[in-house]
Amino acid sequence: DAGVIQSPRHEVTEMGQEVTLRCKPISGHDYLFWYRQTMMRGLELLIYFNNNVPIDDSGMPEDRFSAKMPNASFSTLKIQPSEPRDSAVYFCASRHRALGDTQYFGPGTRLTVL
Amino acid sequence: GDSVTQMEGPVTLSEEAFLTINCTYTATGYPSLFWYVQYPGEGLQLLLKATKADDKGSNKGFEATYRKETTSFHLEKGSVQVSDSAVYFCALSDQFGGQGFSFIFGKGTRLLVKP
């Protein structure tokens, strides 16, 4: 199995630009999670999906952030417009409920907003 | 609500020393408990887990026992190696009715092992 795939691995952009992060979960997994990690705030859950439907987006910091999951094998996290305080590492994780509670993490996307 | 508290780091040890990283939790249900490890520049990897009281999770020489009476899940290793240097996260997963559940991570503890 290829594991959770995220792209790009690194993104550098300027303030005000739109940023789109991509995630491909492990095949057959029915939950998908987006996390943000910073030194100050640690690991924060932004949103999660079950069977492509957003279940809890209470962690999304503000309306500039949006996430979609158009099908079982693809999800995006979009920031528009981006701000320097959005600089962080963004992780995607997936889980198969029938196999237990373990989440499998992707390698992350390091976002730098100048 | 549910929460996880783990000891702040960094923890600095010499090779072959004994390691303990404390983790306590609060939960409304009957959570599963996890330890994840993050090596520099990588995502989190599951290290071990326990799904019910008195279960012991173990992997790569690390162990943790689910203690319901003390609401704890402390991570231990008898003899650490330089390659164990990483950030360790304690986490819990608590299932609610229907689709809802919570998955909460502690703030992480950085371990540095010196030769």
Short mmCIF file of C-alpha atoms in Angstrom, two decimals:
data_model
loop_
_atom_site.label_atom_id
_atom_site.label_comp_id
_atom_site.label_asym_id
_atom_site.label_seq_id
_atom_site.Cartn_x
_atom_site.Cartn_y
_atom_site.Cartn_z
CA ASP A 1 0.00 0.00 0.00
CA ALA A 2 1.30 3.45 -0.90
CA GLY A 3 0.11 5.11 2.28
CA VAL A 4 -1.42 8.56 2.47
CA ILE A 5 -0.08 10.79 -0.28
CA GLN A 6 0.11 14.56 0.02
CA SER A 7 1.14 17.17 -2.48
CA PRO A 8 2.98 19.40 -2.72
CA ARG A 9 5.52 18.59 0.00
CA HIS A 10 6.61 22.20 0.20
CA GLU A 11 4.78 25.35 -0.84
CA VAL A 12 6.05 28.90 -0.66
CA THR A 13 3.64 31.65 -1.59
CA GLU A 14 3.02 35.30 -1.04
CA MET A 15 0.39 36.79 1.19
CA GLY A 16 -2.95 37.09 -0.54
CA GLN A 17 -2.43 34.19 -2.91
CA GLU A 18 -4.64 31.13 -3.04
CA VAL A 19 -3.10 27.89 -1.81
CA THR A 20 -4.44 24.39 -2.49
CA LEU A 21 -3.15 21.36 -0.65
CA ARG A 22 -3.99 17.87 -1.88
CA CYS A 23 -4.41 14.51 -0.24
CA LYS A 24 -4.99 10.97 -1.43
CA PRO A 25 -6.04 8.67 1.43
CA ILE A 26 -5.26 5.01 1.71
CA SER A 27 -7.53 3.06 -0.59
CA GLY A 28 -10.64 1.79 1.17
CA HIS A 29 -10.37 4.12 4.15
CA ASP A 30 -13.63 5.86 5.00
CA TYR A 31 -12.39 8.70 7.20
CA LEU A 32 -10.11 11.54 6.19
CA PHE A 33 -8.64 14.19 8.50
CA TRP A 34 -6.83 17.46 7.96
CA TYR A 35 -4.46 18.70 10.69
CA ARG A 36 -2.26 21.74 11.10
CA GLN A 37 0.95 21.67 13.11
CA THR A 38 2.79 24.72 14.43
CA MET A 39 5.33 25.22 17.18
CA MET A 40 3.00 27.49 19.09
CA ARG A 41 -0.25 25.50 18.89
CA GLY A 42 0.93 21.96 18.33
CA LEU A 43 -1.23 19.60 16.28
CA GLU A 44 -4.74 20.87 15.57
CA LEU A 45 -7.56 18.99 13.89
CA LEU A 46 -9.10 21.23 11.25
CA ILE A 47 -11.80 19.06 9.71
CA TYR A 48 -12.69 15.45 9.10
CA PHE A 49 -14.81 13.59 6.56
CA ASN A 50 -16.65 10.30 6.71
CA ASN A 51 -17.54 8.72 3.39
CA ASN A 52 -16.68 12.01 1.66
CA VAL A 53 -19.07 14.02 3.84
CA PRO A 54 -17.68 16.70 6.19
CA ILE A 55 -18.61 15.73 9.74
CA ASP A 56 -16.86 18.27 11.94
CA ASP A 57 -15.25 21.46 10.67
CA SER A 58 -15.16 23.25 14.01
CA GLY A 59 -11.38 23.38 13.88
CA MET A 60 -11.24 25.36 10.66
CA PRO A 61 -9.79 28.67 11.78
CA GLU A 62 -11.83 31.02 9.62
CA ASP A 63 -13.70 31.40 6.36
CA ARG A 64 -10.48 31.69 4.41
CA PHE A 65 -10.09 27.94 4.87
CA SER A 66 -12.21 25.43 2.98
CA ALA A 67 -11.96 21.70 2.41
CA LYS A 68 -13.59 19.37 -0.07
CA MET A 69 -13.67 15.68 -0.73
CA PRO A 70 -15.24 15.12 -4.16
CA ASN A 71 -14.60 11.39 -4.06
CA ALA A 72 -13.19 8.67 -1.84
CA SER A 73 -9.67 9.02 -3.19
CA PHE A 74 -9.09 12.76 -3.15
CA SER A 75 -9.40 15.76 -0.86
CA THR A 76 -8.26 19.36 -0.98
CA LEU A 77 -7.66 22.03 1.62
CA LYS A 78 -7.78 25.53 0.22
CA ILE A 79 -6.69 28.80 1.81
CA GLN A 80 -7.86 31.96 0.09
CA PRO A 81 -6.42 34.49 0.65
CA SER A 82 -3.37 33.18 2.47
CA GLU A 83 -1.70 35.06 5.32
CA PRO A 84 1.72 34.70 6.97
CA ARG A 85 0.11 33.24 10.10
CA ASP A 86 -1.08 30.30 8.00
CA SER A 87 2.52 29.11 7.73
CA ALA A 88 2.58 25.61 9.18
CA VAL A 89 2.85 21.96 8.29
CA TYR A 90 -0.47 20.54 7.14
CA PHE A 91 -1.08 16.83 7.55
CA CYS A 92 -3.70 14.61 6.04
CA ALA A 93 -4.60 11.32 7.71
CA SER A 94 -7.01 8.50 6.94
CA ARG A 95 -8.68 5.75 8.87
CA HIS A 96 -10.81 2.67 8.20
CA ARG A 97 -13.45 2.46 10.91
CA ALA A 98 -13.85 -1.30 10.59
CA LEU A 99 -10.14 -1.76 11.23
CA GLY A 100 -10.09 0.28 14.42
CA ASP A 101 -9.22 3.77 15.54
CA THR A 102 -5.71 4.10 14.14
CA GLN A 103 -5.10 7.06 11.88
CA TYR A 104 -2.43 6.87 9.18
CA PHE A 105 -0.66 10.12 8.43
CA GLY A 106 0.77 11.48 5.24
CA PRO A 107 4.21 13.14 5.14
CA GLY A 108 2.73 16.63 5.35
CA THR A 109 2.90 19.82 3.32
CA ARG A 110 5.12 22.56 4.69
CA LEU A 111 3.47 25.86 3.81
CA THR A 112 5.32 29.16 4.02
CA VAL A 113 3.39 32.36 3.37
CA LEU A 114 5.64 35.37 2.90
CA GLY B 1 -14.69 17.42 27.05
CA ASP B 2 -11.96 14.95 26.27
CA SER B 3 -8.35 15.99 26.79
CA VAL B 4 -4.81 14.65 26.82
CA THR B 5 -1.98 16.01 28.95
CA GLN B 6 1.59 14.92 28.49
CA MET B 7 4.80 16.03 30.06
CA GLU B 8 6.57 18.92 28.45
CA GLY B 9 9.94 18.42 26.94
CA PRO B 10 12.51 18.38 25.84
CA VAL B 11 13.63 15.22 27.55
CA THR B 12 17.36 14.67 27.19
CA LEU B 13 18.83 11.25 27.99
CA SER B 14 22.04 9.38 27.46
CA GLU B 15 22.02 6.26 25.34
CA GLU B 16 20.82 3.16 27.22
CA ALA B 17 18.99 5.23 29.84
CA PHE B 18 15.46 4.40 30.95
CA LEU B 19 12.69 6.49 29.42
CA THR B 20 9.33 7.50 30.85
CA ILE B 21 7.03 10.02 29.20
CA ASN B 22 3.91 10.67 31.24
CA CYS B 23 0.46 10.96 29.71
CA THR B 24 -2.89 11.41 31.43
CA TYR B 25 -6.29 11.80 29.88
CA THR B 26 -9.89 12.75 30.54
CA ALA B 27 -12.68 11.19 28.51
CA THR B 28 -16.43 10.90 28.63
CA GLY B 29 -16.58 7.43 27.10
CA TYR B 30 -14.24 4.46 26.85
CA PRO B 31 -11.44 5.72 24.67
CA SER B 32 -8.68 3.98 22.82
CA LEU B 33 -5.22 5.32 23.63
CA PHE B 34 -2.25 5.77 21.34
CA TRP B 35 1.35 6.82 21.19
CA TYR B 36 2.53 8.28 17.91
CA VAL B 37 6.11 9.20 17.01
CA GLN B 38 7.26 11.92 14.64
CA TYR B 39 10.79 11.85 13.28
CA PRO B 40 12.24 15.08 11.88
CA GLY B 41 10.64 16.10 8.61
CA GLU B 42 8.13 13.27 8.64
CA GLY B 43 4.50 12.67 9.47
CA LEU B 44 3.26 10.94 12.59
CA GLN B 45 3.58 7.17 12.80
CA LEU B 46 1.67 4.92 15.13
CA LEU B 47 4.03 3.53 17.76
CA LEU B 48 1.59 1.53 19.88
CA LYS B 49 -1.99 1.52 21.10
CA ALA B 50 -4.35 0.03 23.68
CA THR B 51 -8.09 -0.22 23.31
CA LYS B 52 -9.29 -1.11 26.81
CA ALA B 53 -8.32 -0.92 30.45
CA ASP B 54 -5.25 -2.94 31.51
CA ASP B 55 -4.21 -3.54 27.91
CA LYS B 56 -0.50 -3.11 27.25
CA GLY B 57 0.65 -1.81 23.91
CA SER B 58 4.21 -2.53 22.84
CA ASN B 59 6.43 -1.97 19.84
CA LYS B 60 10.17 -1.54 19.18
CA GLY B 61 10.94 -1.90 22.89
CA PHE B 62 8.42 0.76 23.91
CA GLU B 63 5.52 -0.11 26.21
CA ALA B 64 2.49 1.64 27.65
CA THR B 65 -0.29 0.27 29.86
CA TYR B 66 -3.86 1.60 29.81
CA ARG B 67 -4.59 2.48 33.45
CA LYS B 68 -8.22 3.42 33.89
CA GLU B 69 -7.92 3.95 37.65
CA THR B 70 -5.26 6.63 37.18
CA THR B 71 -6.42 7.70 33.68
CA SER B 72 -2.86 7.31 32.46
CA PHE B 73 -0.96 5.81 29.53
CA HIS B 74 2.71 6.43 30.27
CA LEU B 75 5.28 5.51 27.65
CA GLU B 76 8.36 3.58 28.77
CA LYS B 77 11.46 2.08 27.25
CA GLY B 78 14.16 0.30 29.15
CA SER B 79 17.15 1.38 27.07
CA VAL B 80 16.90 4.24 24.60
CA GLN B 81 19.01 4.64 21.49
CA VAL B 82 20.10 7.71 19.58
CA SER B 83 17.70 6.67 16.83
CA ASP B 84 14.78 7.10 19.27
CA SER B 85 15.27 10.87 19.17
CA ALA B 86 11.93 12.21 17.97
CA VAL B 87 8.72 13.87 19.16
CA TYR B 88 6.24 11.57 20.90
CA PHE B 89 2.51 12.27 20.96
CA CYS B 90 -0.04 10.73 23.28
CA ALA B 91 -3.56 10.60 21.81
CA LEU B 92 -7.02 9.28 22.48
CA SER B 93 -9.95 8.31 20.33
CA ASP B 94 -13.42 8.41 21.83
CA GLN B 95 -16.46 7.22 19.89
CA PHE B 96 -19.84 8.85 20.28
CA GLY B 97 -23.16 7.82 18.82
CA GLY B 98 -23.48 7.67 15.07
CA GLN B 99 -20.54 9.02 13.13
CA GLY B 100 -19.21 11.31 15.80
CA PHE B 101 -15.96 10.75 17.59
CA SER B 102 -13.08 12.76 18.91
CA PHE B 103 -9.41 12.19 18.29
CA ILE B 104 -7.23 14.34 20.50
CA PHE B 105 -3.46 14.66 20.55
CA GLY B 106 -1.28 15.86 23.37
CA LYS B 107 1.18 18.67 22.66
CA GLY B 108 4.06 16.30 22.09
CA THR B 109 7.26 15.60 23.99
CA ARG B 110 10.59 15.98 22.27
CA LEU B 111 13.12 13.30 23.18
CA LEU B 112 16.80 13.81 22.53
CA VAL B 113 19.12 10.88 23.12
CA LYS B 114 22.83 11.63 23.28
CA PRO B 115 25.53 9.06 22.53
#
